CSV table of C-alpha atoms in Angstrom, one decimal:
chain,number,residue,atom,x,y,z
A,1,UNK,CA,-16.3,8.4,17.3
A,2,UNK,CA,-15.7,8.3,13.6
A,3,UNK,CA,-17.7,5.8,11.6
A,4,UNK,CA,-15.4,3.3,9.1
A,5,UNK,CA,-15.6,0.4,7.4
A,6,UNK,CA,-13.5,-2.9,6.3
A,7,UNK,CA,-12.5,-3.0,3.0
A,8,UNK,CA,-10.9,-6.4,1.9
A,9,UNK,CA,-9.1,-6.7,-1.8
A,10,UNK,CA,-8.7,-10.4,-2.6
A,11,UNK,CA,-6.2,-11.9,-5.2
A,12,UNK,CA,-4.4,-14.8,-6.0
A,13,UNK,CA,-1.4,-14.0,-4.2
A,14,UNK,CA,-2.2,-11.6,-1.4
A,15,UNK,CA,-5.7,-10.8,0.9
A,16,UNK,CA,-5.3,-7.1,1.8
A,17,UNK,CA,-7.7,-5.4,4.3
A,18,UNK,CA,-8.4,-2.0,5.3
A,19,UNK,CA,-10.0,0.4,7.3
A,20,UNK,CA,-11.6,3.7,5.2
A,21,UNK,CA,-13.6,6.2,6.2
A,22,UNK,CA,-16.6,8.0,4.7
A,23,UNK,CA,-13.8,9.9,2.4
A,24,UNK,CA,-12.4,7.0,0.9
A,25,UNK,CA,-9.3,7.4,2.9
A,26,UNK,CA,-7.5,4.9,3.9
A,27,UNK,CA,-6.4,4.9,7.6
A,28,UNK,CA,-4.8,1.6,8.1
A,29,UNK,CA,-4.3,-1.5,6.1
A,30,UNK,CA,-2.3,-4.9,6.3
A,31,UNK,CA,-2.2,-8.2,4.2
A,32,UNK,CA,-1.5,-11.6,4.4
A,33,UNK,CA,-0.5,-14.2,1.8
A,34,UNK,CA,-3.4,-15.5,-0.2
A,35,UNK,CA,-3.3,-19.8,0.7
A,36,UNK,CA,-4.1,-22.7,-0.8
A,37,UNK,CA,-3.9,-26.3,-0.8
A,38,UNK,CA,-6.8,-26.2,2.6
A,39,UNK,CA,-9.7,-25.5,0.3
A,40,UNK,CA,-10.4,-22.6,2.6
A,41,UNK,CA,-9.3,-23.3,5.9
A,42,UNK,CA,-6.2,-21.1,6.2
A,43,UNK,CA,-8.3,-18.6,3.7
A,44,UNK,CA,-10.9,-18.1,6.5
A,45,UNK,CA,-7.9,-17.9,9.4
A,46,UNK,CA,-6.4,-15.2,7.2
A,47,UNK,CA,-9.0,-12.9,6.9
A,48,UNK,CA,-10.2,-13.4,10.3
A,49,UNK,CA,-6.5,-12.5,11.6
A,50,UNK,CA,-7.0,-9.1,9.7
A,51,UNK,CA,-10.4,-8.5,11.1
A,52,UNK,CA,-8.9,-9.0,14.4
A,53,UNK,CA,-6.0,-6.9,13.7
A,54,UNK,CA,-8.3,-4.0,12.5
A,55,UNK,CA,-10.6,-4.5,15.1
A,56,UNK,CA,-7.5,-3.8,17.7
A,57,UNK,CA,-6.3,-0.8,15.9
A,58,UNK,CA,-9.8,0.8,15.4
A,59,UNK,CA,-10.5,0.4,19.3
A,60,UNK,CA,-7.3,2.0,19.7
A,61,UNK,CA,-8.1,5.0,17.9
A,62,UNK,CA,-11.6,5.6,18.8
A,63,UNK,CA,-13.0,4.1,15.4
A,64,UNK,CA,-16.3,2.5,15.4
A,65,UNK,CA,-16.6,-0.5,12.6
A,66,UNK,CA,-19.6,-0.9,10.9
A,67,UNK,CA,-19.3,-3.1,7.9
A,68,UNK,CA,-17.3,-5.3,6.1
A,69,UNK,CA,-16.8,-4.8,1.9
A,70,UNK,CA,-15.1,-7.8,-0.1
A,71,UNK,CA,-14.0,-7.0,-3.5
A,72,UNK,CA,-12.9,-10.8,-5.0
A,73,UNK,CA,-12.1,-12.0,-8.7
A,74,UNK,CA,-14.6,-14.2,-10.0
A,75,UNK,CA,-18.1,-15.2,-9.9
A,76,UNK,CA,-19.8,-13.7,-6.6
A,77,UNK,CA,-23.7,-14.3,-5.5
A,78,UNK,CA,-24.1,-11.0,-3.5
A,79,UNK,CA,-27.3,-12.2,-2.3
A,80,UNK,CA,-25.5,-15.0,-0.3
A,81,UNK,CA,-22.2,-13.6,0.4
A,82,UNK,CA,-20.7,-16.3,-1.4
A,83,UNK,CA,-17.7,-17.1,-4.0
A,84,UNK,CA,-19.2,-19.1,-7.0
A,85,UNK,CA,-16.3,-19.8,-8.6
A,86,UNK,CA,-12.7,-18.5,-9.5
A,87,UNK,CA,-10.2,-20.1,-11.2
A,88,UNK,CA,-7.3,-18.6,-9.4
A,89,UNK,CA,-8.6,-19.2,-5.8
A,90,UNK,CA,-8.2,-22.8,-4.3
A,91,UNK,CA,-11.6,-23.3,-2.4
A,92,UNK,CA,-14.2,-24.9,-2.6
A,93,UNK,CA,-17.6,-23.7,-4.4
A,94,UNK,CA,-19.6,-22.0,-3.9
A,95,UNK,CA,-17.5,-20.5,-0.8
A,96,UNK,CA,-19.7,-19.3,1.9
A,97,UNK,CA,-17.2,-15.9,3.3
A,98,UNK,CA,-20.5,-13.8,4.8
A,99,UNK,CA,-21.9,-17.0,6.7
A,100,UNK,CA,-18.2,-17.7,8.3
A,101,UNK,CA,-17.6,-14.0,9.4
A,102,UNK,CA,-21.4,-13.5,10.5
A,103,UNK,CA,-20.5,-13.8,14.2
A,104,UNK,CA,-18.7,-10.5,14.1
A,105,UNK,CA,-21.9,-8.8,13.6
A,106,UNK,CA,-20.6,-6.1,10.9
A,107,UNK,CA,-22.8,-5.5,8.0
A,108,UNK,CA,-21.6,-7.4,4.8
A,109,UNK,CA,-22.0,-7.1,1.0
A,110,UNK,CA,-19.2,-8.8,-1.4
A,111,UNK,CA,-18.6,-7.7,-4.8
A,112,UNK,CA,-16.6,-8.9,-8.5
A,113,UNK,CA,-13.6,-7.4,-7.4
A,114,UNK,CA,-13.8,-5.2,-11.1
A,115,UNK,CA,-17.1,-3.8,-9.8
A,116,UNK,CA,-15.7,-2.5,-6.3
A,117,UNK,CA,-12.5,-0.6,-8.4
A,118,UNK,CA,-15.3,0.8,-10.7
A,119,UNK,CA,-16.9,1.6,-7.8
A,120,UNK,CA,-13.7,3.5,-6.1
A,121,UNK,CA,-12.7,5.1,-8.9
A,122,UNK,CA,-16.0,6.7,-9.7
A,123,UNK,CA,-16.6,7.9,-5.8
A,124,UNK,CA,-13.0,8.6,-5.0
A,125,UNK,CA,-10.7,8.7,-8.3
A,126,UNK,CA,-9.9,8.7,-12.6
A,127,UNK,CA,-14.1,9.7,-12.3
A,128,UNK,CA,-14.8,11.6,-8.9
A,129,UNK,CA,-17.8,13.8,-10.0
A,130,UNK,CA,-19.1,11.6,-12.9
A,131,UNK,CA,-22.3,9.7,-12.4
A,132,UNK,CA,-22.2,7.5,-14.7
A,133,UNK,CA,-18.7,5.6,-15.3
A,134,UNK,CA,-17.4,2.2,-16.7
A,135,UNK,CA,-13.9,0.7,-16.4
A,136,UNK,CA,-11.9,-1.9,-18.1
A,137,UNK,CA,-8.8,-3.6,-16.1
A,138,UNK,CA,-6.6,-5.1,-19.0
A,139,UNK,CA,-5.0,-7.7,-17.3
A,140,UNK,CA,-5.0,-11.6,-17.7
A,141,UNK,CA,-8.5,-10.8,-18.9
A,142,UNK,CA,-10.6,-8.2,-19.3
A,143,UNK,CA,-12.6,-6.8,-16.2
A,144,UNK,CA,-15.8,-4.5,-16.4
A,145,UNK,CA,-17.2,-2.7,-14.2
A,146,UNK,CA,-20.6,-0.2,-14.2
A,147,UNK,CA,-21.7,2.7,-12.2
A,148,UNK,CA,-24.9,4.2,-13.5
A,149,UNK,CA,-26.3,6.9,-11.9
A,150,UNK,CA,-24.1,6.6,-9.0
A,151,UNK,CA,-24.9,3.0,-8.4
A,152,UNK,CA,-23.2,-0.2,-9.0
A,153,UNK,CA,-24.5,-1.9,-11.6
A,154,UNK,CA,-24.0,-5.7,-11.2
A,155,UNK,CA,-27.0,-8.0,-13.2
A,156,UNK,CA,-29.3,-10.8,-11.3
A,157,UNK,CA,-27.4,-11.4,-8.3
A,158,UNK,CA,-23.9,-9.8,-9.4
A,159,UNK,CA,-23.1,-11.9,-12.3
A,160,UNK,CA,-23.3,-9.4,-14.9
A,161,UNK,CA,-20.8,-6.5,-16.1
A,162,UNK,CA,-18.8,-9.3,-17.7
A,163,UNK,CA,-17.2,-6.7,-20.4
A,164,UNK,CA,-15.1,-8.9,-21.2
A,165,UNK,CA,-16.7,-11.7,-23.2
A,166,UNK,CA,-19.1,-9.5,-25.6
A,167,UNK,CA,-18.3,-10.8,-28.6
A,168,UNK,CA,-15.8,-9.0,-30.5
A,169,UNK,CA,-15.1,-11.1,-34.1
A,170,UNK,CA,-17.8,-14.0,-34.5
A,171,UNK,CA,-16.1,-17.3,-35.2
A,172,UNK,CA,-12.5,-15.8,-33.7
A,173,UNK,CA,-10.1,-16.4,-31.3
A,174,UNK,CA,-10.8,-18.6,-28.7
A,175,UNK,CA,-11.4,-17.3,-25.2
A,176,UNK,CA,-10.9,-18.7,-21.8
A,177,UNK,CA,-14.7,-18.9,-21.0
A,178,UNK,CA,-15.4,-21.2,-23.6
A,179,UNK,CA,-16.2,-18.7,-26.5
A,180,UNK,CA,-14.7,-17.6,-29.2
A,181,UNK,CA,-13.9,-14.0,-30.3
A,182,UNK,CA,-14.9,-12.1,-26.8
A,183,UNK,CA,-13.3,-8.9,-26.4
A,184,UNK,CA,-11.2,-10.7,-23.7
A,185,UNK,CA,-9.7,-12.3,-26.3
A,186,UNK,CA,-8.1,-9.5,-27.9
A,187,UNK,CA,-7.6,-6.5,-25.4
A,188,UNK,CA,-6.7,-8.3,-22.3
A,189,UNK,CA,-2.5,-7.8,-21.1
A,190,UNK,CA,-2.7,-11.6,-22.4
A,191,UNK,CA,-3.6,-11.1,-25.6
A,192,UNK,CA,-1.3,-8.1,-26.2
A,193,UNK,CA,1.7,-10.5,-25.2
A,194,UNK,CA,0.4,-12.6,-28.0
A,195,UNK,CA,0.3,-10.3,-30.5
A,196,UNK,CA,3.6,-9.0,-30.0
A,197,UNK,CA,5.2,-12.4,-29.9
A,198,UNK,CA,3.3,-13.2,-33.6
A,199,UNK,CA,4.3,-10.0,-35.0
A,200,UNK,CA,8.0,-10.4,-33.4
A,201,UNK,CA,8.2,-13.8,-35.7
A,202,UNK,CA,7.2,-12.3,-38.4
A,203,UNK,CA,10.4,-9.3,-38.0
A,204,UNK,CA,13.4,-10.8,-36.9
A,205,UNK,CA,15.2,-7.5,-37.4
A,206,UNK,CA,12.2,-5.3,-34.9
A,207,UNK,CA,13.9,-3.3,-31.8
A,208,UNK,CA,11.7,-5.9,-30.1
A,209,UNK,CA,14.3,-8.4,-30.1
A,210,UNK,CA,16.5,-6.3,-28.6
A,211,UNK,CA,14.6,-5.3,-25.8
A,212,UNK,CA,14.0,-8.1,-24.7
A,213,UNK,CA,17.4,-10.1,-24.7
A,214,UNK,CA,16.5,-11.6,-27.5
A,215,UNK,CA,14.5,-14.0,-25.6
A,216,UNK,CA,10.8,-14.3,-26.5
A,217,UNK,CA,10.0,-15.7,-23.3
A,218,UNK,CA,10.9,-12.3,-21.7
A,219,UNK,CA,8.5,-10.4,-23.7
A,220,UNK,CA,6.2,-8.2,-21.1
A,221,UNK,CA,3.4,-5.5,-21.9
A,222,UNK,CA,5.9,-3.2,-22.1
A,223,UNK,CA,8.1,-4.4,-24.8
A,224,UNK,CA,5.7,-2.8,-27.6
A,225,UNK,CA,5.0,0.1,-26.6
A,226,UNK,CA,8.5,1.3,-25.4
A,227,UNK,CA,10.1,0.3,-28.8
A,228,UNK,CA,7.1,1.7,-30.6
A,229,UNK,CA,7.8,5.1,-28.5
A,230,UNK,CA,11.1,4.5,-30.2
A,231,UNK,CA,9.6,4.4,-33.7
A,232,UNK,CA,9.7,0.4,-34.4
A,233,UNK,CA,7.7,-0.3,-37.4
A,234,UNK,CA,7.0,-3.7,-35.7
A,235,UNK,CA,6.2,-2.5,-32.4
A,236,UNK,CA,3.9,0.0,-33.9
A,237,UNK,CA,1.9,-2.4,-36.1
A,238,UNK,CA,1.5,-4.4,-32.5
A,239,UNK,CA,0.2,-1.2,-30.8
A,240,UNK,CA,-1.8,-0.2,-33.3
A,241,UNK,CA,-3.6,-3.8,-33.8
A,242,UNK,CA,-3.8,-3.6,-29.7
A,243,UNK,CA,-5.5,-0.2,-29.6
A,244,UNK,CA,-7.7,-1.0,-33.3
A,245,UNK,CA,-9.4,-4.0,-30.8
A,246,UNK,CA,-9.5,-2.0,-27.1
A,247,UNK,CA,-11.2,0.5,-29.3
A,248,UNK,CA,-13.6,-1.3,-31.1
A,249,UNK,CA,-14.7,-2.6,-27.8
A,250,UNK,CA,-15.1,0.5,-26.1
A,251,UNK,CA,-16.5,2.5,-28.8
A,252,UNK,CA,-19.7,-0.7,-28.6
A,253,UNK,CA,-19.7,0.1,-24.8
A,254,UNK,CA,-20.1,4.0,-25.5
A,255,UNK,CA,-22.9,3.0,-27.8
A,256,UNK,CA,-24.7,0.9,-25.4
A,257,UNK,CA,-24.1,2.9,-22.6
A,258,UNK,CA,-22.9,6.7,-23.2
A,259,UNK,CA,-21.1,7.1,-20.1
A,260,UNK,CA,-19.7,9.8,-19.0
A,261,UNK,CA,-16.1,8.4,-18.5
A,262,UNK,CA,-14.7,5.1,-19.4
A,263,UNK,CA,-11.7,4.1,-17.1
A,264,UNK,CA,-8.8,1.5,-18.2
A,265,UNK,CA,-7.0,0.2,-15.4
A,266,UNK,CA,-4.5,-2.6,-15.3
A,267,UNK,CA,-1.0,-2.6,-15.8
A,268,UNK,CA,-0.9,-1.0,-19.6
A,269,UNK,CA,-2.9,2.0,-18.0
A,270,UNK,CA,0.4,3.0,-16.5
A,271,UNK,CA,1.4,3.9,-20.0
A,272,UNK,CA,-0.4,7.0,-19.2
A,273,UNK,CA,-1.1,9.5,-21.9
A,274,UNK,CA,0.4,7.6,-24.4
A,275,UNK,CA,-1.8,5.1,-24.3
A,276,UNK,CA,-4.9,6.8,-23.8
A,277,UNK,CA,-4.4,9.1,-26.6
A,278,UNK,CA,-4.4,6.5,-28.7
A,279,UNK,CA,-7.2,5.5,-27.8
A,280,UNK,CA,-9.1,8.6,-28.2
A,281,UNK,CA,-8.0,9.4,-31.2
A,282,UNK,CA,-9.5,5.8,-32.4
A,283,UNK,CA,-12.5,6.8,-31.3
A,284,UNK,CA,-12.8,10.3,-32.4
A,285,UNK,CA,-11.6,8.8,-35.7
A,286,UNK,CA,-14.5,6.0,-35.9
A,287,UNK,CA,-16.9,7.8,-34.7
A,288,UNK,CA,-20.4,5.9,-35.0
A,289,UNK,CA,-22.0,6.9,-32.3
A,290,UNK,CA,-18.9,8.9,-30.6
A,291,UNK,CA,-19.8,12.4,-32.7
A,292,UNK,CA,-22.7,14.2,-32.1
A,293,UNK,CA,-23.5,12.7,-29.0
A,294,UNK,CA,-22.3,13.3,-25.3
A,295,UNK,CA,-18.6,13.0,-25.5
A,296,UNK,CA,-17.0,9.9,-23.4
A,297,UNK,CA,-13.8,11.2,-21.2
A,298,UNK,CA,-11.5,8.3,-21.5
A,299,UNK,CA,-8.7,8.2,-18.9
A,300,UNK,CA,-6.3,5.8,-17.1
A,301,UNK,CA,-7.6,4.5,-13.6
A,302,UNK,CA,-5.6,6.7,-10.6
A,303,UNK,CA,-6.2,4.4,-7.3
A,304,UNK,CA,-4.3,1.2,-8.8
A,305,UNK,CA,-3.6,-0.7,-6.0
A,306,UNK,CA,-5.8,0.7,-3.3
A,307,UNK,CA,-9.2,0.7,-5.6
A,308,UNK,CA,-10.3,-2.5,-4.4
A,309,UNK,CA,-10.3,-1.8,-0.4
A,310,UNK,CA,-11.5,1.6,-1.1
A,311,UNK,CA,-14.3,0.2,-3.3
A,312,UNK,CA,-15.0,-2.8,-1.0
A,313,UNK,CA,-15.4,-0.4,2.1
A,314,UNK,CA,-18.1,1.7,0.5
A,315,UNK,CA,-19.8,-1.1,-1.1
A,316,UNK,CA,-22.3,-0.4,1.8
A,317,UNK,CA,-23.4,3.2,2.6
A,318,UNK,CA,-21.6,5.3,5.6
């Protein structure tokens, strides 16, 4: 009987669960809306449904559960199995999910839900080899995640690897968590929307405009960078501010770290190469640190949507 475990990837709009084997494969997986408006009731329901559902199929196929991983945004206390806080969740905190599933008897551990793609990629994906690895999901923030040595890396009882709010420029803009200049605050998705929208103000006559119906309101990560590949003198001032910052950041995480590979997932990763040659070329060209030292692979995260059940499932050993 083959040994696999749970993986759930929670979000704001959807709870996915799945089951994964030792080989990070995934061999069955289902979802259910993510609710709110119960503070928790129906959140609980959900994710026991899936259990349930797993639980059938795995007897079916002569699987034998033994754990369950949660990968969740926001502030997690792994020692507890609880939710601390998350802005995009309606529950109420701290939100105990290992003491309401403990009568299924499964192993638990629960994880930021950056950590657990960290995690996935460096077992399973962008990093499979590397023992030491760091990603960055560009997103609404910034996410961070740490593998060193082959371990997760997660700070006094999993609230650290918050990449996202080192401070970039003292005194500057100001960020979501009550600072002001974190990296978050000029490399998230969010931030490039920004950007473009204050560059697009300042050109009236950029390709931007074009792209996007003229309607500002329809601008979307992708505006600048496909009218930049189109050679937009606007567009390319906004990808080059966009990769100046996401460098600056990484080449301080290089320094601090020197890991082997630094993975950038979110949606702007799917850019691909054209992205992420920007980026190494940024920091080849400012190089403190970067030269003369063990190089840092930089590369676009490869399990997207699937990184967070792979992760959570092998968030406890096999």
């Amino acid at each position: 009987m083959e040994v696999v475990h749970i993986g759930f990837d929670i979000g704001g709009m959807s709870i996915k669960a799945g089951l994964v084997d030792k080989e990070g494969n995934i061999l069955y997986k289902s979802t259910r809306p993510t609710p709110s408006g119960d503070k928790g009731i129906s959140f609980i329901k959900y994710m026991r449904e899936l259990i349930d559902e797993l639980i059938a199929y795995s007897q079916d196929n002569n699987l034998k559960i033994t754990a369950i991983g949660v990968a969740i945004p926001g502030i997690v206390d792994n020692k507890e199995g609880s939710l601390t806080y998350a802005n995009n969740l309606d529950l109420e905190y701290p939100f105990q999910i290992k003491e309401k599933l403990k009568d299924y008897g499964f192993d638990f551990y629960m994880s930021n839900d950056a950590n657990v793609a960290c995690l996935a990629e460096q077992k399973f994906g962008a990093a499979k080899g590397k023992k030491d690895a760091i990603l960055l999901t560009l997103g609404t923030g910034v996410g961070g995640g740490i593998v060193i040595d082959n371990k997760l890396y997660e700070g006094n009882e999993g609230k650290g690897a918050e990449l996202g709010h080192f401070v970039l420029v003292v005194d500057g803009l100001p960020c979501t968590c009550g600072r002001k200049g974190c990296f978050e605050a000029y490399a998230s998705a969010t931030a490039l929307l920004r950007l473009t929208k204050e560059i697009m103000m300042e050109n009236k006559d950029s390709l931007m405009w074009e792209y996007c119906d003229n309607d500002i309101n329809k601008v979307t990560g992708l505006t600048s960078f496909e009218c930049s590949k189109k050679g937009d003198k606007a567009a390319n001032l906004v990808v080059d501010t966009y990769v100046k910052y996401l460098g600056e950041g990484i080449l301080n995480i290089c320094n601090v770290f020197r890991p082997e590979t630094v993975i950038i997932g979110g949606g702007i990763s799917n850019q691909k190469d054209y992205f992420i040659n920007k980026i190494v070329n940024y920091c080849e060209k400012y190089h403190y640190g970067y030269k003369n030292t063990p190089k840092v692979e930089i590369v676009a995260a490869k399990l997207t949507n699937d990184a967070g059940i792979i992760g959570a499932a092998h968030l406890l050993d096999f």
